[in-house]
Amino acid sequence: MKKKNLRYLQSITKLLFFLSFYATIAQNTSTASEEKPNVLIIYTDDHRYTGVHALGNQEVETPNMDSLVKDGISFSNTYLMGAFSGATCVPSRAMLLSGRNLFQLEGQGHVIPKSHTTIGETFKKAGYYTHIVGKWHQDNNSLVRSFDSGDKIMGRGLYLTDHFRMPLWDWDKEGKFSKDDAYLLVYDKEGKVIRRSLNDQDKKGPFGTEDIGPHTSEIFAKSASQFISQYDKEQPFLIYLAFHAPHDPRQAPDAYKKIYDVNRIKLPPSYMLQHPFDNGHMVLRDEELAPWPRTKQVVQQQLADYYAIISHLDAQIGSVIKTLKESGNYNNTLIILAGDSGLAVGNHGLIGKQNIYDEDGVHVPLILAGGVIKNKGSTIEAYNYIHDIFPTICEITKTPIPSSVTGKSLLAVMKEPRKKHRVYTYHAYKQFQRAYRKGDYKLIEYVRAKDFTKARGEFETGSRVTQLFNIKKDPWEVIDLSFQPEYKVRLHQMRNEMKTESIRLGDKKENIWGEKYDFWDYY
């Protein structure tokens, strides 16, 4: 009897031990599941949608970005709303960082006022440690209030047009970033990376090579990787990693140039020798990067260089993701990869991004990946804008969305892809171009309007032209349907809807600080 009681007591003891053990595991699992995920925002420059092989199935090789596509959710219809500046990356970044649309920015987007809460401020308030690496195109005040720290800051007024000779700044919590504090990273005689101050001999390029110093993509990726590997704070982090590539000059190390045989590069379906009419902003720096007409040889060289710098960028992104995995943070990190604008590189006879064609100007990649994302390898077709990214990150991480944010979170459509996110999109480029997309169709309207430069004073430029494309059948926007009788009703309907949307958005010069001319005065 005593032995039975002893065995009974031993069984009860074992049971209590295992119940306690599994309760502890459950408690830890619950705590881990409630832990705030880290956030890594990777923003690339002039990176069109088809600049990721897995998305556009073009010749460009991007194995690391392709891996993110497989390990995450990709969006096939993410767009830049537009720009009132030839430097379209200015409003693009302002929209990303503030979550506000083009017509709600402070002017062209150079300044993010205090009333527009930034993504960095939002996550700082939510208990995150925020850090920036790379390109910043806004004012110093919004920079320092958005981040706890930063490294290798670029774009503070000095620019040598050279990826191998890029002026950089250390983090300055006071936001001074003076010219005297700028430096270059170069190789010494032993091949070690050293810092040196700028001097009068540092003329604008591009004439740097991989022999004189590291590429911007390498610099920014190494800095971000060091931050991740050395991070030891208890609070989650938000990193804003803003690359300058694949923005021109399209420089890449020789090993990446050799990947692409210029003579075998395929031309895009929308390749043209020259644009068929004056779109209002045909003569500017971006378009002067290649001679007219855009011969087959010219465009093949441009594309080869573009693909090479993208492949080099892809390798650097891969090194950051590798570090994230090695640090043990990958499974609890939300990774966002997005481009700030499209780029023509030969499409429609254009080279730059000062337009509102899809690939040439406004269609960008957007990928959400990392351990936080569950629907691996899925694609969502819902229309969305760059300024929808901010509230999406907030909802995924259960971070309160500031009242100043007007973008629309994609979380609902991520959970139920059949849901509608936006029924249409609207796009604007300066006072010359407007576009409206709904269903399978996209309308683009151009006007001849006044413009002003210091060199020329006031002058008229542009053309009064209408284009209508079936985007589903003709994604490269080659076949204009606007003059065909069977599309007369649709054209009339889309014009009316575009005008209605312009009024709703407040698309008029009075709402855009500093603008002298209004598209609708010439339409």
Coordinates of C-alpha atoms in Angstrom, one line a residue:
M1 CA 0.0 0.0 0.0
K2 CA 2.8 2.3 0.9
K3 CA 4.6 1.5 -2.4
K4 CA 1.4 2.3 -4.3
N5 CA 1.1 5.7 -2.5
L6 CA 4.8 6.4 -3.2
R7 CA 4.3 5.7 -6.9
Y8 CA 1.2 7.8 -6.9
L9 CA 3.0 10.7 -5.3
Q10 CA 5.9 10.3 -7.8
S11 CA 3.5 10.4 -10.7
I12 CA 1.8 13.5 -9.4
T13 CA 5.2 15.2 -8.9
K14 CA 6.2 14.4 -12.5
L15 CA 2.9 15.7 -13.8
L16 CA 3.2 19.0 -11.9
F17 CA 6.8 19.4 -13.1
F18 CA 5.8 18.9 -16.8
L19 CA 2.8 21.2 -16.4
S20 CA 5.0 23.9 -14.9
F21 CA 7.6 23.3 -17.7
Y22 CA 5.1 23.7 -20.5
A23 CA 3.4 26.6 -18.8
T24 CA 6.8 28.4 -18.8
I25 CA 7.2 27.6 -22.5
A26 CA 3.7 28.8 -23.3
Q27 CA 4.4 32.0 -21.4
N28 CA 7.6 32.6 -23.2
T29 CA 6.0 31.9 -26.6
S30 CA 3.2 34.3 -25.8
T31 CA 5.7 37.0 -24.8
A32 CA 7.7 36.4 -28.0
S33 CA 4.6 36.6 -30.2
E34 CA 3.7 39.9 -28.5
E35 CA 7.2 41.3 -29.0
K36 CA 7.3 44.2 -31.4
P37 CA 9.0 43.3 -34.7
N38 CA 12.0 45.2 -36.0
V39 CA 11.5 47.2 -39.2
L40 CA 14.0 47.5 -42.1
I41 CA 13.0 49.9 -44.8
I42 CA 15.2 49.6 -47.9
Y43 CA 14.5 52.4 -50.4
T44 CA 16.2 52.4 -53.8
D45 CA 16.6 55.3 -56.2
D46 CA 15.2 55.4 -59.8
H47 CA 14.4 51.7 -59.6
R48 CA 11.5 50.8 -61.9
Y49 CA 9.3 47.8 -61.3
T50 CA 10.9 45.7 -64.0
G51 CA 14.3 46.4 -62.3
V52 CA 13.6 43.3 -60.1
H53 CA 14.0 40.2 -62.3
A54 CA 11.3 38.2 -60.4
L55 CA 8.8 41.0 -60.9
G56 CA 9.4 42.1 -64.5
N57 CA 11.1 39.0 -66.0
Q58 CA 13.7 41.2 -67.7
E59 CA 17.4 40.4 -68.3
V60 CA 18.5 42.1 -65.0
E61 CA 19.9 39.6 -62.5
T62 CA 18.7 40.2 -58.9
P63 CA 18.9 36.9 -57.0
N64 CA 18.7 38.5 -53.5
M65 CA 15.7 40.7 -54.3
D66 CA 14.1 37.7 -56.0
S67 CA 14.6 35.8 -52.7
L68 CA 12.7 38.5 -50.9
V69 CA 9.9 38.1 -53.5
K70 CA 9.7 34.4 -52.7
D71 CA 9.9 35.0 -48.9
G72 CA 7.3 37.7 -48.9
I73 CA 4.4 39.5 -50.5
S74 CA 5.0 41.6 -53.7
F75 CA 2.7 44.3 -55.0
S76 CA 2.3 44.5 -58.8
N77 CA 0.6 47.9 -58.8
T78 CA 2.5 50.3 -56.6
Y79 CA 2.9 53.8 -57.9
L80 CA 4.5 57.2 -57.3
M81 CA 1.7 59.7 -57.4
G82 CA 3.8 62.2 -59.2
A83 CA 6.0 65.2 -58.7
F84 CA 6.2 69.0 -59.1
S85 CA 10.0 68.7 -59.4
G86 CA 12.3 67.2 -62.0
A87 CA 14.0 65.6 -59.0
T88 CA 11.1 63.2 -58.4
C89 CA 12.9 61.6 -55.5
V90 CA 12.2 64.7 -53.4
P91 CA 8.4 64.3 -53.3
S92 CA 8.6 60.5 -53.4
R93 CA 10.6 60.4 -50.2
A94 CA 8.5 63.1 -48.6
M95 CA 5.4 60.9 -49.3
L96 CA 7.0 57.8 -48.0
L97 CA 8.2 59.4 -44.8
S98 CA 5.1 61.4 -44.1
G99 CA 2.4 59.1 -45.5
R100 CA 0.8 62.1 -47.2
N101 CA -0.2 62.4 -50.9
L102 CA 1.5 64.7 -53.5
F103 CA -1.0 67.6 -53.0
Q104 CA -0.6 67.5 -49.2
L105 CA 3.1 68.0 -49.0
E106 CA 4.9 71.3 -48.1
G107 CA 5.5 72.6 -51.7
Q108 CA 7.6 70.1 -53.7
G109 CA 8.5 68.1 -50.6
H110 CA 11.9 69.6 -49.7
V111 CA 10.6 70.3 -46.2
I112 CA 8.6 68.1 -43.9
P113 CA 7.0 70.5 -41.4
K114 CA 6.5 69.6 -37.8
S115 CA 2.8 69.2 -38.3
H116 CA 3.5 66.2 -40.6
T117 CA 4.6 63.4 -38.3
T118 CA 7.3 61.3 -39.9
I119 CA 7.6 57.5 -39.8
G120 CA 10.7 57.9 -37.6
E121 CA 9.0 60.1 -35.1
T122 CA 6.0 57.7 -35.0
F123 CA 8.2 54.7 -34.2
K124 CA 10.3 56.6 -31.7
K125 CA 7.2 57.4 -29.8
A126 CA 6.1 53.7 -30.0
G127 CA 9.4 52.7 -28.2
Y128 CA 11.5 51.9 -31.2
Y129 CA 15.2 52.9 -31.7
T130 CA 15.3 54.6 -35.1
H131 CA 18.4 54.8 -37.3
I132 CA 19.1 56.1 -40.8
V133 CA 21.8 55.2 -43.3
G134 CA 22.3 56.8 -46.7
K135 CA 20.3 59.4 -48.7
W136 CA 18.2 62.1 -47.2
H137 CA 16.5 64.6 -49.5
Q138 CA 14.5 66.7 -47.0
D139 CA 15.4 69.4 -44.5
N140 CA 17.8 68.9 -41.6
N141 CA 15.1 69.5 -38.9
S142 CA 12.9 66.7 -40.0
L143 CA 16.0 64.5 -40.3
V144 CA 17.2 64.9 -36.7
R145 CA 13.7 64.7 -35.2
S146 CA 13.0 61.4 -37.0
F147 CA 16.0 59.4 -35.9
D148 CA 17.9 58.6 -32.8
S149 CA 21.1 58.1 -34.7
G150 CA 22.5 57.7 -38.2
D151 CA 25.6 57.0 -40.3
K152 CA 27.0 57.8 -43.7
I153 CA 24.4 60.5 -44.4
M154 CA 24.2 61.6 -48.0
G155 CA 22.6 64.5 -49.9
R156 CA 23.2 67.5 -47.6
G157 CA 24.1 70.0 -50.3
L158 CA 27.3 68.6 -51.7
Y159 CA 27.1 66.2 -54.7
L160 CA 30.0 65.2 -57.0
T161 CA 27.8 63.1 -59.3
D162 CA 29.9 60.0 -58.7
H163 CA 29.1 56.8 -56.8
F164 CA 32.8 56.3 -56.0
R165 CA 33.3 59.8 -54.7
M166 CA 30.2 60.6 -52.6
P167 CA 30.3 63.3 -49.9
L168 CA 29.1 61.9 -46.6
W169 CA 28.4 63.1 -43.1
D170 CA 28.5 61.6 -39.7
W171 CA 25.4 61.8 -37.6
D172 CA 24.9 65.3 -36.2
K173 CA 22.1 65.4 -33.6
E174 CA 22.0 69.2 -33.9
G175 CA 21.3 68.9 -37.7
K176 CA 24.2 71.2 -38.8
F177 CA 25.8 68.9 -41.5
S178 CA 28.2 71.7 -42.6
K179 CA 30.4 71.6 -45.7
D180 CA 33.5 71.5 -43.5
D181 CA 32.3 68.3 -41.9
A182 CA 31.7 66.4 -45.2
Y183 CA 34.2 63.7 -46.2
L184 CA 34.9 61.1 -48.8
L185 CA 35.8 57.4 -48.3
V186 CA 38.8 56.4 -50.4
Y187 CA 41.5 53.7 -50.5
D188 CA 45.0 54.3 -49.1
K189 CA 48.1 52.8 -50.7
E190 CA 47.5 49.6 -48.8
G191 CA 43.9 49.3 -50.0
K192 CA 42.4 50.2 -46.7
V193 CA 39.3 52.5 -46.6
I194 CA 40.2 55.9 -45.1
R195 CA 38.4 59.2 -44.7
R196 CA 39.5 62.4 -46.2
S197 CA 38.1 65.9 -46.4
L198 CA 36.9 67.5 -49.7
N199 CA 39.2 69.9 -51.5
D200 CA 39.2 72.2 -54.5
Q201 CA 40.4 69.3 -56.8
D202 CA 37.2 67.4 -56.1
K203 CA 35.4 68.2 -59.3
K204 CA 32.1 66.8 -60.4
G205 CA 32.3 63.5 -62.2
P206 CA 31.6 60.9 -63.0
F207 CA 35.1 59.7 -63.3
G208 CA 35.6 57.7 -60.2
T209 CA 36.4 54.0 -60.4
E210 CA 36.4 51.0 -57.9
D211 CA 40.2 51.6 -57.6
I212 CA 39.9 54.9 -55.8
G213 CA 37.1 54.1 -53.3
P214 CA 34.1 52.0 -52.3
H215 CA 30.8 52.4 -54.2
T216 CA 27.9 54.1 -52.3
S217 CA 25.9 50.9 -52.3
E218 CA 28.8 49.1 -50.6
I219 CA 29.2 52.0 -48.1
F220 CA 25.6 52.1 -47.1
A221 CA 25.2 48.3 -46.9
K222 CA 28.2 47.9 -44.7
S223 CA 27.1 50.6 -42.4
A224 CA 23.6 49.1 -42.0
S225 CA 25.1 45.6 -41.5
Q226 CA 27.4 46.9 -38.8
F227 CA 24.4 48.5 -37.0
I228 CA 22.4 45.3 -37.1
S229 CA 25.3 43.1 -36.0
Q230 CA 26.2 45.4 -33.1
Y231 CA 22.7 46.3 -31.9
D232 CA 22.3 45.3 -28.3
K233 CA 19.4 47.4 -27.1
E234 CA 16.3 45.8 -25.7
Q235 CA 13.9 48.0 -27.7
P236 CA 13.1 47.0 -31.3
F237 CA 14.8 49.0 -34.1
L238 CA 13.6 50.8 -37.2
I239 CA 16.3 51.2 -39.9
Y240 CA 15.8 53.5 -42.9
L241 CA 18.4 52.3 -45.4
A242 CA 18.2 54.7 -48.4
F243 CA 20.4 53.7 -51.3
H244 CA 21.4 56.1 -54.0
A245 CA 21.6 53.3 -56.7
P246 CA 20.5 52.7 -59.3
H247 CA 20.4 56.5 -59.8
D248 CA 22.8 57.8 -62.4
P249 CA 25.7 58.0 -63.0
R250 CA 25.2 54.3 -63.7
Q251 CA 28.5 53.2 -62.3
A252 CA 29.2 49.6 -61.2
P253 CA 32.4 47.6 -60.5
D254 CA 33.8 45.9 -63.6
A255 CA 32.7 42.4 -62.4
Y256 CA 29.0 43.5 -62.7
K257 CA 29.5 45.3 -66.0
K258 CA 30.9 42.0 -67.5
I259 CA 27.6 40.2 -66.7
Y260 CA 25.9 42.1 -69.5
D261 CA 26.9 41.9 -73.1
V262 CA 25.9 45.3 -74.5
N263 CA 25.3 43.9 -78.0
R264 CA 22.9 41.3 -76.8
I265 CA 20.7 43.4 -74.5
K266 CA 17.1 43.2 -75.6
L267 CA 15.2 46.5 -76.2
P268 CA 12.0 47.0 -74.3
P269 CA 8.6 46.9 -76.2
S270 CA 8.2 50.7 -75.8
Y271 CA 11.7 51.5 -77.3
M272 CA 11.6 54.5 -79.6
L273 CA 14.3 56.6 -81.3
Q274 CA 12.7 59.7 -79.8
H275 CA 9.6 60.7 -78.0
P276 CA 6.8 61.5 -80.5
F277 CA 6.0 65.0 -79.1
D278 CA 7.2 67.6 -76.6
N279 CA 5.9 66.4 -73.2
G280 CA 6.8 69.7 -71.5
H281 CA 10.0 68.7 -69.9
M282 CA 12.2 67.2 -72.6
V283 CA 15.3 69.3 -72.1
L284 CA 16.8 68.7 -68.7
R285 CA 19.8 66.9 -67.2
D286 CA 18.3 63.4 -67.1
E287 CA 17.4 63.5 -70.8
E288 CA 20.9 64.8 -71.7
L289 CA 22.6 61.7 -70.3
A290 CA 22.3 60.1 -73.8
P291 CA 22.4 61.6 -77.3
W292 CA 19.4 62.0 -79.6
P293 CA 18.2 60.0 -81.4
R294 CA 18.1 57.1 -79.0
T295 CA 19.6 54.5 -81.3
K296 CA 19.6 50.8 -80.6
Q297 CA 23.3 51.0 -79.6
V298 CA 22.7 54.0 -77.3
V299 CA 19.8 52.3 -75.4
Q300 CA 21.6 48.9 -75.2
Q301 CA 24.5 50.7 -73.5
Q302 CA 22.2 52.6 -71.1
L303 CA 20.3 49.4 -70.2
A304 CA 23.5 47.4 -69.7
D305 CA 24.8 50.0 -67.3
Y306 CA 21.4 50.2 -65.5
Y307 CA 21.3 46.4 -65.1
A308 CA 24.9 46.3 -63.9
I309 CA 24.4 48.9 -61.1
I310 CA 21.1 47.1 -60.1
S311 CA 22.9 43.8 -59.9
H312 CA 25.6 45.4 -57.8
L313 CA 23.0 46.9 -55.5
D314 CA 21.3 43.5 -55.3
A315 CA 24.5 42.0 -53.9
Q316 CA 24.7 44.7 -51.2
I317 CA 21.1 44.2 -50.2
G318 CA 21.9 40.5 -50.0
S319 CA 24.8 41.2 -47.6
V320 CA 22.4 43.2 -45.3
I321 CA 19.8 40.4 -45.3
K322 CA 22.6 37.9 -44.6
T323 CA 23.7 39.9 -41.5
L324 CA 20.1 40.2 -40.4
K325 CA 19.8 36.4 -40.4
E326 CA 23.2 35.9 -38.7
S327 CA 22.1 38.3 -36.0
G328 CA 19.1 36.2 -35.2
N329 CA 16.7 39.1 -36.0
Y330 CA 15.4 38.0 -39.4
N331 CA 12.4 36.1 -38.0
N332 CA 11.2 39.1 -36.0
T333 CA 11.9 41.7 -38.7
L334 CA 9.5 43.3 -41.2
I335 CA 11.5 44.1 -44.4
I336 CA 10.2 46.6 -46.8
L337 CA 11.9 47.0 -50.2
A338 CA 10.6 49.8 -52.5
G339 CA 11.8 52.0 -55.3
D340 CA 11.2 55.8 -55.3
S341 CA 10.3 56.2 -59.0
G342 CA 10.4 54.5 -62.4
L343 CA 13.0 55.3 -65.1
A344 CA 12.7 55.3 -68.9
V345 CA 16.2 54.2 -70.0
G346 CA 15.1 54.1 -73.6
N347 CA 11.3 53.6 -73.2
H348 CA 9.3 56.0 -75.5
G349 CA 12.6 57.6 -76.5
L350 CA 13.1 58.9 -73.0
I351 CA 16.0 58.4 -70.5
G352 CA 14.8 60.0 -67.3
K353 CA 11.8 59.8 -65.0
Q354 CA 10.1 63.2 -65.6
N355 CA 6.9 61.7 -67.0
I356 CA 3.9 59.6 -65.8
Y357 CA 4.2 56.6 -68.0
D358 CA 4.4 53.5 -65.8
E359 CA 7.9 52.0 -66.2
D360 CA 9.3 55.3 -67.3
G361 CA 8.2 57.3 -64.3
V362 CA 5.7 56.0 -61.7
H363 CA 5.6 52.2 -61.5
V364 CA 7.8 50.9 -58.6
P365 CA 8.6 47.6 -56.9
L366 CA 7.2 47.0 -53.4
I367 CA 8.0 43.9 -51.5
L368 CA 7.2 43.1 -47.8
A369 CA 9.3 40.2 -46.5
G370 CA 10.9 38.8 -43.4
G371 CA 9.7 36.4 -40.7
V372 CA 6.8 38.7 -39.9
I373 CA 5.2 38.0 -43.3
K374 CA 3.2 34.8 -43.5
N375 CA 1.8 34.6 -47.1
K376 CA 5.1 33.8 -48.7
G377 CA 5.5 34.1 -52.4
S378 CA 2.1 35.8 -53.0
T379 CA 1.4 38.7 -55.3
I380 CA -1.2 41.4 -54.7
E381 CA -2.6 43.3 -57.6
A382 CA -4.5 46.1 -55.8
Y383 CA -3.7 49.7 -56.8
N384 CA -1.7 51.5 -54.2
Y385 CA 0.7 54.5 -53.7
I386 CA 4.1 54.9 -52.1
H387 CA 2.4 57.0 -49.3
D388 CA 0.4 53.9 -48.4
I389 CA 3.6 52.2 -47.1
F390 CA 3.8 54.2 -43.9
P391 CA 0.3 53.3 -42.5
T392 CA 0.8 49.7 -43.7
I393 CA 4.0 49.3 -41.6
C394 CA 2.1 50.9 -38.6
E395 CA -0.8 48.4 -38.8
I396 CA 1.5 45.4 -39.3
T397 CA 3.5 46.3 -36.2
K398 CA 0.4 47.5 -34.2
T399 CA 1.8 51.0 -34.0
P400 CA -0.7 53.9 -33.8
I401 CA -1.1 55.8 -37.1
P402 CA -0.6 59.5 -36.7
S403 CA -3.6 61.8 -37.6
S404 CA -1.4 63.6 -40.2
V405 CA -1.1 60.4 -42.3
T406 CA -3.6 60.2 -45.1
G407 CA -2.3 57.1 -46.9
K408 CA -4.3 53.9 -46.7
S409 CA -2.9 50.8 -45.1
L410 CA -2.6 47.7 -47.2
L411 CA -3.0 45.2 -44.3
A412 CA -6.7 44.5 -45.1
V413 CA -5.9 43.6 -48.7
M414 CA -2.9 41.6 -47.6
K415 CA -5.2 39.4 -45.5
E416 CA -7.9 39.3 -48.2
P417 CA -6.3 39.9 -51.6
R418 CA -9.7 40.1 -53.4
K419 CA -10.7 43.2 -51.4
K420 CA -10.5 46.5 -53.2
H421 CA -7.8 48.9 -52.0
R422 CA -8.1 51.8 -54.5
V423 CA -10.4 51.8 -57.4
Y424 CA -8.3 54.2 -59.4
T425 CA -5.0 56.1 -59.3
Y426 CA -4.2 59.7 -60.2
H427 CA -0.9 61.1 -61.3
A428 CA 0.6 64.5 -61.9
Y429 CA 3.9 65.8 -63.3
K430 CA 4.4 69.6 -62.9
Q431 CA 2.0 71.7 -65.0
F432 CA 2.4 69.6 -68.1
Q433 CA 1.0 66.1 -67.5
R434 CA -1.9 64.4 -65.7
A435 CA -3.0 60.7 -65.7
Y436 CA -5.9 58.7 -64.5
R437 CA -6.1 54.9 -64.2
K438 CA -9.2 52.9 -63.7
G439 CA -9.8 49.2 -64.4
D440 CA -7.8 48.1 -67.5
Y441 CA -7.4 51.7 -68.8
K442 CA -5.1 54.6 -68.3
L443 CA -5.6 58.1 -69.6
I444 CA -2.7 60.6 -70.0
E445 CA -3.3 64.3 -70.8
Y446 CA -0.6 66.7 -71.8
V447 CA -0.8 70.5 -72.3
R448 CA 1.3 73.3 -73.7
A449 CA 2.0 75.6 -70.8
K450 CA 4.2 78.3 -69.5
D451 CA 7.4 77.5 -67.6
F452 CA 10.3 79.5 -66.1
T453 CA 14.0 79.0 -65.6
K454 CA 16.7 81.4 -64.6
A455 CA 18.5 80.9 -67.8
R456 CA 15.6 81.4 -70.2
G457 CA 13.1 83.4 -68.1
E458 CA 9.4 82.6 -68.9
F459 CA 8.6 80.5 -72.0
E460 CA 6.0 78.1 -73.4
T461 CA 6.7 74.4 -73.9
G462 CA 4.8 71.1 -74.2
S463 CA 2.1 69.8 -76.5
R464 CA -1.7 69.4 -76.2
V465 CA -1.9 65.6 -76.6
T466 CA -4.2 62.8 -75.3
Q467 CA -3.2 59.2 -74.8
L468 CA -5.4 56.2 -73.8
F469 CA -3.9 52.8 -73.1
N470 CA -5.3 49.4 -72.2
I471 CA -2.8 48.7 -69.5
K472 CA -3.8 45.1 -69.1
K473 CA -3.2 44.2 -72.7
D474 CA -0.5 46.9 -73.3
P475 CA 1.5 47.3 -70.0
W476 CA 4.4 49.1 -71.8
E477 CA 1.9 51.8 -73.1
V478 CA 2.7 51.4 -76.8
I479 CA -0.8 51.5 -78.5
D480 CA -2.7 54.8 -78.2
L481 CA -6.4 54.2 -78.3
S482 CA -7.6 57.7 -77.8
F483 CA -8.4 58.5 -81.4
Q484 CA -10.3 55.3 -82.1
P485 CA -14.1 55.8 -82.4
E486 CA -15.0 52.7 -80.2
Y487 CA -13.2 54.3 -77.2
K488 CA -15.0 57.7 -77.5
V489 CA -17.4 57.0 -74.6
R490 CA -14.7 55.6 -72.4
L491 CA -12.4 58.5 -73.1
H492 CA -15.1 61.0 -72.3
Q493 CA -15.9 59.2 -69.0
M494 CA -12.3 59.0 -67.9
R495 CA -11.7 62.7 -68.6
N496 CA -14.7 63.6 -66.5
E497 CA -13.6 61.3 -63.7
M498 CA -10.0 62.6 -63.8
K499 CA -11.3 66.2 -63.5
T500 CA -13.5 65.2 -60.5
E501 CA -10.6 63.5 -58.8
S502 CA -8.4 66.6 -59.4
I503 CA -10.9 68.7 -57.5
R504 CA -11.2 66.2 -54.7
L505 CA -7.4 66.1 -54.3
G506 CA -7.0 69.8 -54.5
D507 CA -4.9 69.8 -57.6
K508 CA -4.4 73.5 -58.2
K509 CA -1.4 75.7 -57.9
E510 CA -2.8 77.6 -54.9
N511 CA -2.4 74.4 -52.9
I512 CA 1.2 73.8 -53.9
W513 CA 3.5 76.3 -52.3
G514 CA 5.8 77.9 -54.8
E515 CA 4.1 76.8 -57.9
K516 CA 3.5 79.5 -60.5
Y517 CA 1.6 77.6 -63.2
D518 CA -1.5 75.3 -63.2
F519 CA -2.1 72.4 -65.5
W520 CA -5.9 73.1 -65.5
D521 CA -5.4 76.6 -66.8
Y522 CA -4.1 75.1 -70.0
Y523 CA -6.2 72.0 -70.3

